[in-house]
Coordinates of C-alpha atoms in Angstrom, one line a residue:
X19 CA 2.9 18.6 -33.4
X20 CA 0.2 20.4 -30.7
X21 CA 0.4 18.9 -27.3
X22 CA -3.2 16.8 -26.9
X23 CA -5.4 18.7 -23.9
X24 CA -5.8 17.5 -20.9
X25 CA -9.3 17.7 -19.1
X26 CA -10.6 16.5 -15.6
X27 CA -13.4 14.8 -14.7
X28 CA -15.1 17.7 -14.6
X29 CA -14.1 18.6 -18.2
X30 CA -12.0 21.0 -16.6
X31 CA -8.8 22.1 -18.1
X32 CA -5.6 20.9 -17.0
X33 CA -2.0 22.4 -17.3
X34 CA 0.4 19.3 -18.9
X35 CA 3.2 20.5 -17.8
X36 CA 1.7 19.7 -14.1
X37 CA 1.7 16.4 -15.1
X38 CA 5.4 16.1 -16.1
X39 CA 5.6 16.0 -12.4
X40 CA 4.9 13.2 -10.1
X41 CA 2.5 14.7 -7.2
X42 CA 4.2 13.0 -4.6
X43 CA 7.8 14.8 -5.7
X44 CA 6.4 18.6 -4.3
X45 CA 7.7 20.3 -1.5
X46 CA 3.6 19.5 0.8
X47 CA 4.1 15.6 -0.1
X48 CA 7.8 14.8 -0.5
X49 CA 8.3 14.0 3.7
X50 CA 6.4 10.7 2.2
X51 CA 9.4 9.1 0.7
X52 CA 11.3 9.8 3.6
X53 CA 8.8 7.8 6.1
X54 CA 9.4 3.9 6.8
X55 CA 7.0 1.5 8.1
X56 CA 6.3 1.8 11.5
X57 CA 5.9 -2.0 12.1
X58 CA 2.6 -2.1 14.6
X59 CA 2.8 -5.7 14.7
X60 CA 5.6 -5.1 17.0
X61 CA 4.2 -5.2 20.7
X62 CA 0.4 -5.9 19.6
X63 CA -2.1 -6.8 21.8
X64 CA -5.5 -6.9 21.7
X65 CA -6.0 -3.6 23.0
X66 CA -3.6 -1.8 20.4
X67 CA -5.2 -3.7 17.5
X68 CA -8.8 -2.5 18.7
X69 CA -7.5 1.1 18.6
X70 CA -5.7 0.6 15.3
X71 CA -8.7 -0.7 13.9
X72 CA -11.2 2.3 15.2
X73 CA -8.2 4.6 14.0
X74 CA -9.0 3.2 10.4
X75 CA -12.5 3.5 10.7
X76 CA -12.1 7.7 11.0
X77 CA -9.8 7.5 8.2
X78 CA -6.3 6.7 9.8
X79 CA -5.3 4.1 7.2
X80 CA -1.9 4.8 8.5
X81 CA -1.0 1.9 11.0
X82 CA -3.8 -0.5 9.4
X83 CA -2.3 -0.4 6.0
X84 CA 1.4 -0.8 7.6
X85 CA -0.3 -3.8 9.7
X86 CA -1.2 -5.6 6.5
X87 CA 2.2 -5.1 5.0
X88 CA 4.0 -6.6 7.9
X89 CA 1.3 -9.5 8.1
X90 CA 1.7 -10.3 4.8
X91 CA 5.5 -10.5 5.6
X92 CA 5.4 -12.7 8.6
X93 CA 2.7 -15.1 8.2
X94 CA 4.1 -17.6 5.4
X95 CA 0.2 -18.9 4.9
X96 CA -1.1 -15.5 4.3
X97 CA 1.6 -14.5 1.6
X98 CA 1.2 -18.0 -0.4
X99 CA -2.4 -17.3 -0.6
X100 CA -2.4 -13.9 -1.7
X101 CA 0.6 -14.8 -3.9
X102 CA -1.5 -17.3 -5.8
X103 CA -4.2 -14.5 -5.9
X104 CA -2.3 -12.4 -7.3
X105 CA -0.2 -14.9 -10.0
X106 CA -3.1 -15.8 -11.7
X107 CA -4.7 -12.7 -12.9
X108 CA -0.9 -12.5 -14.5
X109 CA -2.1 -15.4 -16.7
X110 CA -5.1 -14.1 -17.9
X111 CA -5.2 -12.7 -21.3
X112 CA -6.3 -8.9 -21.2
X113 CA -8.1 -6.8 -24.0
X114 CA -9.6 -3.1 -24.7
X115 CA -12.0 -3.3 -26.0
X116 CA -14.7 -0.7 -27.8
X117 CA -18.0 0.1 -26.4
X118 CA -21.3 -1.8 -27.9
X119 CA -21.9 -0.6 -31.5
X120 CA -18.8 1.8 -31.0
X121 CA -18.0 4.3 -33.7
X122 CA -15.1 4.1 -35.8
X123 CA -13.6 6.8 -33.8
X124 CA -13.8 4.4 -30.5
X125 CA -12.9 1.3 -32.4
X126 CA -9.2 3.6 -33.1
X127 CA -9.1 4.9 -29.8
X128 CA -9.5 1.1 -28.7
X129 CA -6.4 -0.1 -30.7
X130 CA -4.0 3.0 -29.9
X131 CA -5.0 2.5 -26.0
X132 CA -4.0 -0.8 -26.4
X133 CA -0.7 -0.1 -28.0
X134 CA 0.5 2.6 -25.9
X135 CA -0.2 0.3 -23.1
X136 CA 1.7 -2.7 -24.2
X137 CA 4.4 0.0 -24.9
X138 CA 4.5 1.0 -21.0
X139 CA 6.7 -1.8 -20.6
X140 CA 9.4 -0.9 -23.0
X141 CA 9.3 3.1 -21.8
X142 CA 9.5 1.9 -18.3
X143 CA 12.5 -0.1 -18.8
X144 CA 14.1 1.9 -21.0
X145 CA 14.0 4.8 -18.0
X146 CA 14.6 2.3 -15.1
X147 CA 18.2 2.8 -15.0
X148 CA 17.9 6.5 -14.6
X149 CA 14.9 7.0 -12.4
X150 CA 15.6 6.9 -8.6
X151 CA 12.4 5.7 -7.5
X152 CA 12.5 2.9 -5.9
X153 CA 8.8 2.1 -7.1
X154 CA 9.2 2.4 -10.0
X155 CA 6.6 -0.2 -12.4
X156 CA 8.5 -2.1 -15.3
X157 CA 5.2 -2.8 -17.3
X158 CA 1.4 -3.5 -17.6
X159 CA 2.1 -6.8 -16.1
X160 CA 3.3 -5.0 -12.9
X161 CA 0.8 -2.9 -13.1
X162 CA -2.0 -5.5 -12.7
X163 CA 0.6 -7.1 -9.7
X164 CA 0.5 -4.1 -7.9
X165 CA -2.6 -3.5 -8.0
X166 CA -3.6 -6.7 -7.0
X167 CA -2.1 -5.7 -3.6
X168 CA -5.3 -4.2 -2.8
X169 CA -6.5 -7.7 -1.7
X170 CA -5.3 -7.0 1.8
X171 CA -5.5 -3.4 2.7
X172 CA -8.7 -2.9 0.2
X173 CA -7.2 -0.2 -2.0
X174 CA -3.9 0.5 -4.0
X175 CA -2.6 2.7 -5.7
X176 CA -0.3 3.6 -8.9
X177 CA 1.0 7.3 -9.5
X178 CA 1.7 8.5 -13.1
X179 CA 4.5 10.9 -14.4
X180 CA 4.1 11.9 -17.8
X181 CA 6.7 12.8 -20.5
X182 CA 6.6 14.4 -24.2
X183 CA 8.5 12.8 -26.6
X184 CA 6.2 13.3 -29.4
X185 CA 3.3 12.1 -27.6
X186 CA 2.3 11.9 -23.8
X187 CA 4.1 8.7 -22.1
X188 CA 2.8 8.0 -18.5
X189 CA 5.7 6.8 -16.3
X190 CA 4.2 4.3 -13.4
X191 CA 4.9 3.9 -9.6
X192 CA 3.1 2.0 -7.3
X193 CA 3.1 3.7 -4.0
X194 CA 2.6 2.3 -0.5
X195 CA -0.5 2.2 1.2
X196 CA 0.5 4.1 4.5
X197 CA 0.7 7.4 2.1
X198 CA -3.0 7.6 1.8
X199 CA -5.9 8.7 3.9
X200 CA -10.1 9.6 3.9
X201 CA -11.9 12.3 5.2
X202 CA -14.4 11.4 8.0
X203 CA -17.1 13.6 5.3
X204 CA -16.1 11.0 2.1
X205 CA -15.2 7.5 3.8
X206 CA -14.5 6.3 0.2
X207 CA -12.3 9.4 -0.9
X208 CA -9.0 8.0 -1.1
X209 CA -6.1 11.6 -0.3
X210 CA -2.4 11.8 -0.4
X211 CA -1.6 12.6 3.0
X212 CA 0.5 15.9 2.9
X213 CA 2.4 19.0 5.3
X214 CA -0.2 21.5 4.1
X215 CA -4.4 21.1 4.8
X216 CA -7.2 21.4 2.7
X217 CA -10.7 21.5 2.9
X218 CA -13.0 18.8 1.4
X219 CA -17.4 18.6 1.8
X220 CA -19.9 21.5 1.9
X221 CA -21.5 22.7 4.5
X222 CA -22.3 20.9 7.9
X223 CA -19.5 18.3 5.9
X224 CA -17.1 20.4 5.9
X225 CA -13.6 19.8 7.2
X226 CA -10.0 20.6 7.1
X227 CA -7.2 17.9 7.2
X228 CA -3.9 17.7 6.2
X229 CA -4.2 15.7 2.5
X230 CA -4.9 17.0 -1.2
X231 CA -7.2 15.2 -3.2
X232 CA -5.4 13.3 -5.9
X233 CA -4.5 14.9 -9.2
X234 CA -6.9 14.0 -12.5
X235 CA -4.5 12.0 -14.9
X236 CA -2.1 11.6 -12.2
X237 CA -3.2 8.4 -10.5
X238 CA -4.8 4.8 -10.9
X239 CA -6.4 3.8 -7.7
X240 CA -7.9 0.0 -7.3
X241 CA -10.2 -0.9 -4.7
X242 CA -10.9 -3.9 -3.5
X243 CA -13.5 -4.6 -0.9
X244 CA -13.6 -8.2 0.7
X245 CA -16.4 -7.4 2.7
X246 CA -19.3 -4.4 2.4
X247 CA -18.3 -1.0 3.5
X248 CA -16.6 2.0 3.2
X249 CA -12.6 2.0 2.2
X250 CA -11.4 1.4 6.3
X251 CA -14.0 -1.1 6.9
X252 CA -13.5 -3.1 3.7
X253 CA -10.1 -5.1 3.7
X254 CA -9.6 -8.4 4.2
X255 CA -7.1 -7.3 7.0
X256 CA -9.9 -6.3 9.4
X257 CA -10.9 -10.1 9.3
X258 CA -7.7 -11.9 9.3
X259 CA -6.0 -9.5 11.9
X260 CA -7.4 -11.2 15.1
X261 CA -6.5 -14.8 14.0
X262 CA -2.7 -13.5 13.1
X263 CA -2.3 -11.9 16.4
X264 CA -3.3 -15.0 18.3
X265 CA -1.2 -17.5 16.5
X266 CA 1.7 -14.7 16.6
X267 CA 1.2 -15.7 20.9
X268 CA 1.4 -19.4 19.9
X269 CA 4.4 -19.0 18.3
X270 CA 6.0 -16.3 20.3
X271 CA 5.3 -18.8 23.3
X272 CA 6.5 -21.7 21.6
X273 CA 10.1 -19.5 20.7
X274 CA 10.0 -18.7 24.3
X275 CA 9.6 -22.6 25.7
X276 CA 12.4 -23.5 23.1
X277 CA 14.8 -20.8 24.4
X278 CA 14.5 -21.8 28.2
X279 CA 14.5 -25.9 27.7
X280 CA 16.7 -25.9 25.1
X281 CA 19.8 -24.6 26.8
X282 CA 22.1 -26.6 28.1
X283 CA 22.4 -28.5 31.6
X284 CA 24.3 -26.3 33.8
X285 CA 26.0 -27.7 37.2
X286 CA 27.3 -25.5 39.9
X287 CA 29.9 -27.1 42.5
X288 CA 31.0 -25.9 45.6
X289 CA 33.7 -27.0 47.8
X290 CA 33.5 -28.8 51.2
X291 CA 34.6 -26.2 53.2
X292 CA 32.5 -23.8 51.3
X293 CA 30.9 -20.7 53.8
X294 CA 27.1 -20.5 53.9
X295 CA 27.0 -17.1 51.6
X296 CA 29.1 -19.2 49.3
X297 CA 26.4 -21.9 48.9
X298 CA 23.8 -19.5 48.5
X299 CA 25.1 -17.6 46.1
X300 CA 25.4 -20.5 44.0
X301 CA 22.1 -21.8 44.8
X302 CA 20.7 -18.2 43.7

């Protein structure tokens, strides 16, 4: 059986056997699965979270999108709220359906997207115990988890590996949000961050940074705005970020009061015939 074609957007061609490869796994991009969270929330002030918050707004989504990761973590209101956001999409019933007045040809494309979908989960498990990705997605039901993540940071996104077997099976990973950045020309143009640069815009647009754009067929990307604006500016982080790092004082301060009154009386003695330096000393 003839390998289906792939096209882009475009309707531009596209070689499969780029696509049996997960983007992030080349030489320009791999240093991504090496990198761990850099934890801003460590130290913040008001002055770091302004700057980490203008940095975003240029298209460093680094330290913003490692901000709400480590919010999320540490603020036990937070993650029960977006938990129960993101639990009851999983009990929705989901269908795909065929355009208005589709064609017979849509109405089959309909039921086999449907199908190959539900059988994500049972490839993906099936491969689990051989793949060392440690994102690796189990299943559509993961898939709509994952995604759901965007709530936060305002985007998310799931990279696809596909194999042969007879035909094309896409395996999934969700992939942090700290991989991903936007040219100051295309605020909404989501790019894997990568060792080598390219150029993205025309003319007075123009610039060079180092990302690639991300590969047709080889990535589902959700965005989520919470509030109006361009992919930096719309997260729900940008808003809740200012009321975290206050309470964080409260409850810094209230760790520090504990430490100091809640240690034990201690009494020092001195003898009676105990010099002066001796007394001070103790006193000290």
């Amino acid at each position: 059986m003839a390998k289906k074609k792939f096209k882009g957007p475009a309707g531009q061609p596209i070689d499969p056997g780029q696509l049996q490869e997960a983007q992030s796994a080349r030489a320009e991009v791999v240093h991504l699965r090496r990198e761990f969270g850099g934890h801003p929330v460590k130290g913040l002030t008001p002055q770091k979270l302004a700057q980490l918050l203008a940095g975003a707004e240029s298209g460093d989504l680094v330290s913003q999108a490692e901000l709400a990761e480590d919010m999320e973590e540490r603020d036990a209101h937070l993650t029960a709220e977006l938990s129960k956001r993101r639990r009851a999409l999983l009990s929705l019933e989901w269908d795909i359906k065929p355009p208005r007045n589709p064609t017979p040809w849509e109405e089959g494309y309909a039921r086999e997207l449907k199908e190959r979908l539900l059988d994500v989960e049972i490839q993906n498990l099936m491969s689990r115990d051989i793949d060392d990705d440690p994102y690796v997605t189990s299943g559509i039901e993961d898939v709509i988890f994952d995604m759901a993540g965007a709530i936060l940071p305002a985007y998310s996104c799931i990279e696809m590996a596909w194999n042969y077997d007879g035909q094309w099976e896409p395996q999934l990973y969700h992939r942090p949000q700290a991989w991903f950045t936007t040219p100051a020309s295309n605020r909404n143009l989501l790019m894997l961050r990568s060792n080598f640069s390219s150029t993205v815009g025309t003319g007075d647009n123009k610039e060079t940074l180092g990302a690639e754009r991300l590969r047709p067929w080889g990535w589902i990307a959700h965005v989520h705005k919470s509030k109006s604006g361009y992919i930096g500016r719309a997260g729900l982080v940008r808003v809740l970020s200012w009321p975290f790092l206050y309470k964080n004082y409260s409850v810094r301060d209230l760790a520090e009061l504990l430490e100091i009154y809640g240690l034990p009386i201690m009494i020092g003695k001195y003898p009676r015939n105990a010099s002066s330096t001796e007394k001070s000393t103790l006193k000290a």
